[in-house]
mmCIF file of C-alpha atoms in Angstrom:
data_model
loop_
_atom_site.group_PDB
_atom_site.id
_atom_site.type_symbol
_atom_site.label_atom_id
_atom_site.label_comp_id
_atom_site.label_asym_id
_atom_site.label_seq_id
_atom_site.Cartn_x
_atom_site.Cartn_y
_atom_site.Cartn_z
ATOM 1 C CA MET A 1 80.298 18.876 36.838
ATOM 2 C CA THR A 2 82.888 18.170 39.463
ATOM 3 C CA THR A 3 83.042 20.091 42.722
ATOM 4 C CA THR A 4 86.144 21.962 41.535
ATOM 5 C CA THR A 5 84.464 22.955 38.277
ATOM 6 C CA THR A 6 81.295 24.004 40.077
ATOM 7 C CA THR A 7 83.264 26.076 42.593
ATOM 8 C CA ARG A 8 85.289 27.680 39.826
ATOM 9 C CA ALA A 9 82.146 28.495 37.814
ATOM 10 C CA ALA A 10 80.469 29.972 40.888
ATOM 11 C CA GLY A 11 83.545 32.099 41.562
ATOM 12 C CA ILE A 12 83.661 33.359 37.989
ATOM 13 C CA PHE A 13 79.946 34.131 38.118
ATOM 14 C CA ALA A 14 80.342 36.048 41.402
ATOM 15 C CA VAL A 15 83.256 38.110 40.063
ATOM 16 C CA SER A 16 81.381 38.805 36.822
ATOM 17 C CA ALA A 17 78.315 39.906 38.752
ATOM 18 C CA LEU A 18 80.409 42.287 40.857
ATOM 19 C CA LEU A 19 82.073 43.740 37.776
ATOM 20 C CA LEU A 20 78.748 44.221 36.029
ATOM 21 C CA THR A 21 77.255 45.818 39.120
ATOM 22 C CA GLY A 22 80.139 48.277 39.204
ATOM 23 C CA CYS A 23 79.647 49.109 35.550
ATOM 24 C CA THR A 24 75.883 49.359 35.430
ATOM 25 C CA GLY A 25 74.858 50.235 38.972
ATOM 26 C CA GLY A 26 76.766 53.474 39.061
ATOM 27 C CA GLN A 27 78.138 55.188 42.094
ATOM 28 C CA SER A 28 75.942 57.090 44.489
ATOM 29 C CA LYS A 29 76.660 60.713 45.205
ATOM 30 C CA GLU A 30 77.409 59.784 48.809
ATOM 31 C CA GLU A 31 79.930 57.111 47.775
ATOM 32 C CA ALA A 32 81.659 59.519 45.401
ATOM 33 C CA CYS A 33 81.794 62.233 48.053
ATOM 34 C CA THR A 34 83.219 59.802 50.585
ATOM 35 C CA GLN A 35 85.872 58.674 48.118
ATOM 36 C CA LEU A 36 87.018 62.202 47.265
ATOM 37 C CA ASN A 37 86.700 63.481 50.815
ATOM 38 C CA SER A 38 88.846 60.631 52.095
ATOM 39 C CA GLU A 39 91.601 61.589 49.647
ATOM 40 C CA LEU A 40 91.393 65.240 50.663
ATOM 41 C CA GLN A 41 91.554 64.418 54.373
ATOM 42 C CA ASP A 42 94.489 62.041 53.915
ATOM 43 C CA ALA A 43 96.523 64.708 52.156
ATOM 44 C CA SER A 44 95.428 67.684 54.223
ATOM 45 C CA ALA A 45 98.050 67.477 56.973
ATOM 46 C CA GLU A 46 100.891 66.850 54.530
ATOM 47 C CA LEU A 47 99.804 69.742 52.332
ATOM 48 C CA THR A 48 99.455 72.074 55.287
ATOM 49 C CA ASP A 49 102.967 71.235 56.461
ATOM 50 C CA SER A 50 104.437 71.605 52.986
ATOM 51 C CA VAL A 51 102.720 74.879 52.187
ATOM 52 C CA SER A 52 103.604 76.313 55.602
ATOM 53 C CA ASN A 53 107.240 75.572 54.715
ATOM 54 C CA MET A 54 106.945 77.463 51.427
ATOM 55 C CA ALA A 55 109.357 80.169 52.605
ATOM 56 C CA THR A 56 112.047 77.732 53.775
ATOM 57 C CA ASP A 57 111.552 74.919 51.227
ATOM 58 C CA PRO A 58 109.613 76.251 48.239
ATOM 59 C CA GLU A 59 110.685 73.443 45.906
ATOM 60 C CA GLY A 60 109.589 70.869 48.487
ATOM 61 C CA ALA A 61 106.225 72.582 48.831
ATOM 62 C CA VAL A 62 105.655 72.542 45.069
ATOM 63 C CA GLU A 63 106.748 68.903 44.929
ATOM 64 C CA ALA A 64 104.249 68.011 47.686
ATOM 65 C CA LEU A 65 101.496 69.813 45.778
ATOM 66 C CA GLU A 66 102.360 67.904 42.603
ATOM 67 C CA THR A 67 102.336 64.590 44.481
ATOM 68 C CA PHE A 68 98.934 65.454 45.913
ATOM 69 C CA GLN A 69 97.689 66.420 42.447
ATOM 70 C CA ASP A 70 98.727 63.030 41.046
ATOM 71 C CA SER A 71 96.954 61.213 43.853
ATOM 72 C CA PHE A 72 93.874 63.401 43.604
ATOM 73 C CA SER A 73 93.743 62.863 39.814
ATOM 74 C CA GLU A 74 93.781 59.102 40.307
ATOM 75 C CA THR A 75 90.926 59.402 42.782
ATOM 76 C CA VAL A 76 88.892 61.607 40.434
ATOM 77 C CA ASP A 77 89.487 59.125 37.602
ATOM 78 C CA GLY A 78 87.909 56.439 39.809
ATOM 79 C CA ILE A 79 84.712 58.425 40.404
ATOM 80 C CA SER A 80 81.744 57.349 38.288
ATOM 81 C CA ASN A 81 79.077 59.677 39.698
ATOM 82 C CA ALA A 82 78.764 62.356 36.988
ATOM 83 C CA GLU A 83 77.992 65.296 39.301
ATOM 84 C CA ILE A 84 80.820 64.643 41.736
ATOM 85 C CA LYS A 85 83.242 63.643 38.978
ATOM 86 C CA GLU A 86 82.675 67.036 37.310
ATOM 87 C CA LEU A 87 83.278 68.842 40.606
ATOM 88 C CA GLY A 88 86.395 66.758 41.131
ATOM 89 C CA GLU A 89 87.662 67.565 37.639
ATOM 90 C CA ASN A 90 87.011 71.278 38.208
ATOM 91 C CA THR A 91 88.913 71.106 41.493
ATOM 92 C CA GLU A 92 91.705 69.185 39.782
ATOM 93 C CA ALA A 93 92.012 71.861 37.064
ATOM 94 C CA ALA A 94 92.022 74.644 39.656
ATOM 95 C CA LEU A 95 94.690 72.785 41.611
ATOM 96 C CA GLY A 96 96.781 72.538 38.451
ATOM 97 C CA ASP A 97 96.503 76.304 37.928
ATOM 98 C CA TYR A 98 97.452 76.916 41.554
ATOM 99 C CA ILE A 99 100.487 74.644 41.293
ATOM 100 C CA GLU A 100 101.563 76.312 38.048
ATOM 101 C CA ALA A 101 101.272 79.809 39.540
ATOM 102 C CA THR A 102 103.079 78.698 42.696
ATOM 103 C CA SER A 103 105.831 76.985 40.728
ATOM 104 C CA ASP A 104 106.301 80.072 38.551
ATOM 105 C CA SER A 105 106.635 82.207 41.683
ATOM 106 C CA VAL A 106 109.159 79.796 43.204
ATOM 107 C CA GLU A 107 111.244 79.624 40.034
ATOM 108 C CA ASP A 108 111.364 83.386 39.561
ATOM 109 C CA PRO A 109 110.414 85.188 42.782
ATOM 110 C CA ALA A 110 111.578 88.573 41.477
ATOM 111 C CA ASN A 111 108.996 88.430 38.696
ATOM 112 C CA ALA A 112 106.262 86.553 40.550
ATOM 113 C CA ASP A 113 102.783 87.341 39.276
ATOM 114 C CA SER A 114 100.979 87.871 42.562
ATOM 115 C CA GLU A 115 97.682 88.525 40.770
ATOM 116 C CA ALA A 116 97.863 85.174 38.941
ATOM 117 C CA LEU A 117 98.695 83.424 42.202
ATOM 118 C CA THR A 118 95.837 85.152 44.030
ATOM 119 C CA ASP A 119 93.405 84.269 41.210
ATOM 120 C CA ALA A 120 94.561 80.657 41.256
ATOM 121 C CA VAL A 121 94.125 80.401 45.031
ATOM 122 C CA GLU A 122 90.669 81.975 44.862
ATOM 123 C CA ASN A 123 89.586 79.654 42.044
ATOM 124 C CA PHE A 124 90.865 76.603 43.916
ATOM 125 C CA GLN A 125 88.966 77.723 47.026
ATOM 126 C CA GLU A 126 85.799 78.256 44.969
ATOM 127 C CA GLN A 127 86.067 74.769 43.492
ATOM 128 C CA THR A 128 86.693 73.090 46.837
ATOM 129 C CA ASN A 129 83.779 75.074 48.314
ATOM 130 C CA ALA A 130 81.519 73.822 45.488
ATOM 131 C CA PHE A 131 82.601 70.259 46.272
ATOM 132 C CA ASN A 132 81.988 70.804 50.011
ATOM 133 C CA GLU A 133 78.578 72.282 49.293
ATOM 134 C CA ALA A 134 77.550 69.398 47.036
ATOM 135 C CA CYS A 135 78.803 66.800 49.490
ATOM 136 C CA GLY A 136 77.659 68.510 52.656
ATOM 137 C CA SER A 137 81.203 68.560 53.996
#
């Protein structure tokens, strides 16, 4: 084998080993929590600003929530720890319900279903609390 071939083979072996480790080694609970928590922290300030502007820019607030949901969904899809992935998926579903109820209220404020919105907010809070409890956040 030439040096180039040996180097190339070693590189392929190293990449293959990393890929296999990712597939078979699994993700620790701590790694999964860190991954999701990082996403939540990154979006927190933007969400707070957007939601606080709900009265003056409701469409913008809903749009910010939808952008966050897309990003959060991608993060949850990348989680391989079963326990944290399930909590992430539950939070993702609750977020979807919250966005739907909020969007409905923005589109038709005269007929806003305040009970549905309250239920959606409470469910989202319950799901994020479950995540925080599991991750010690």
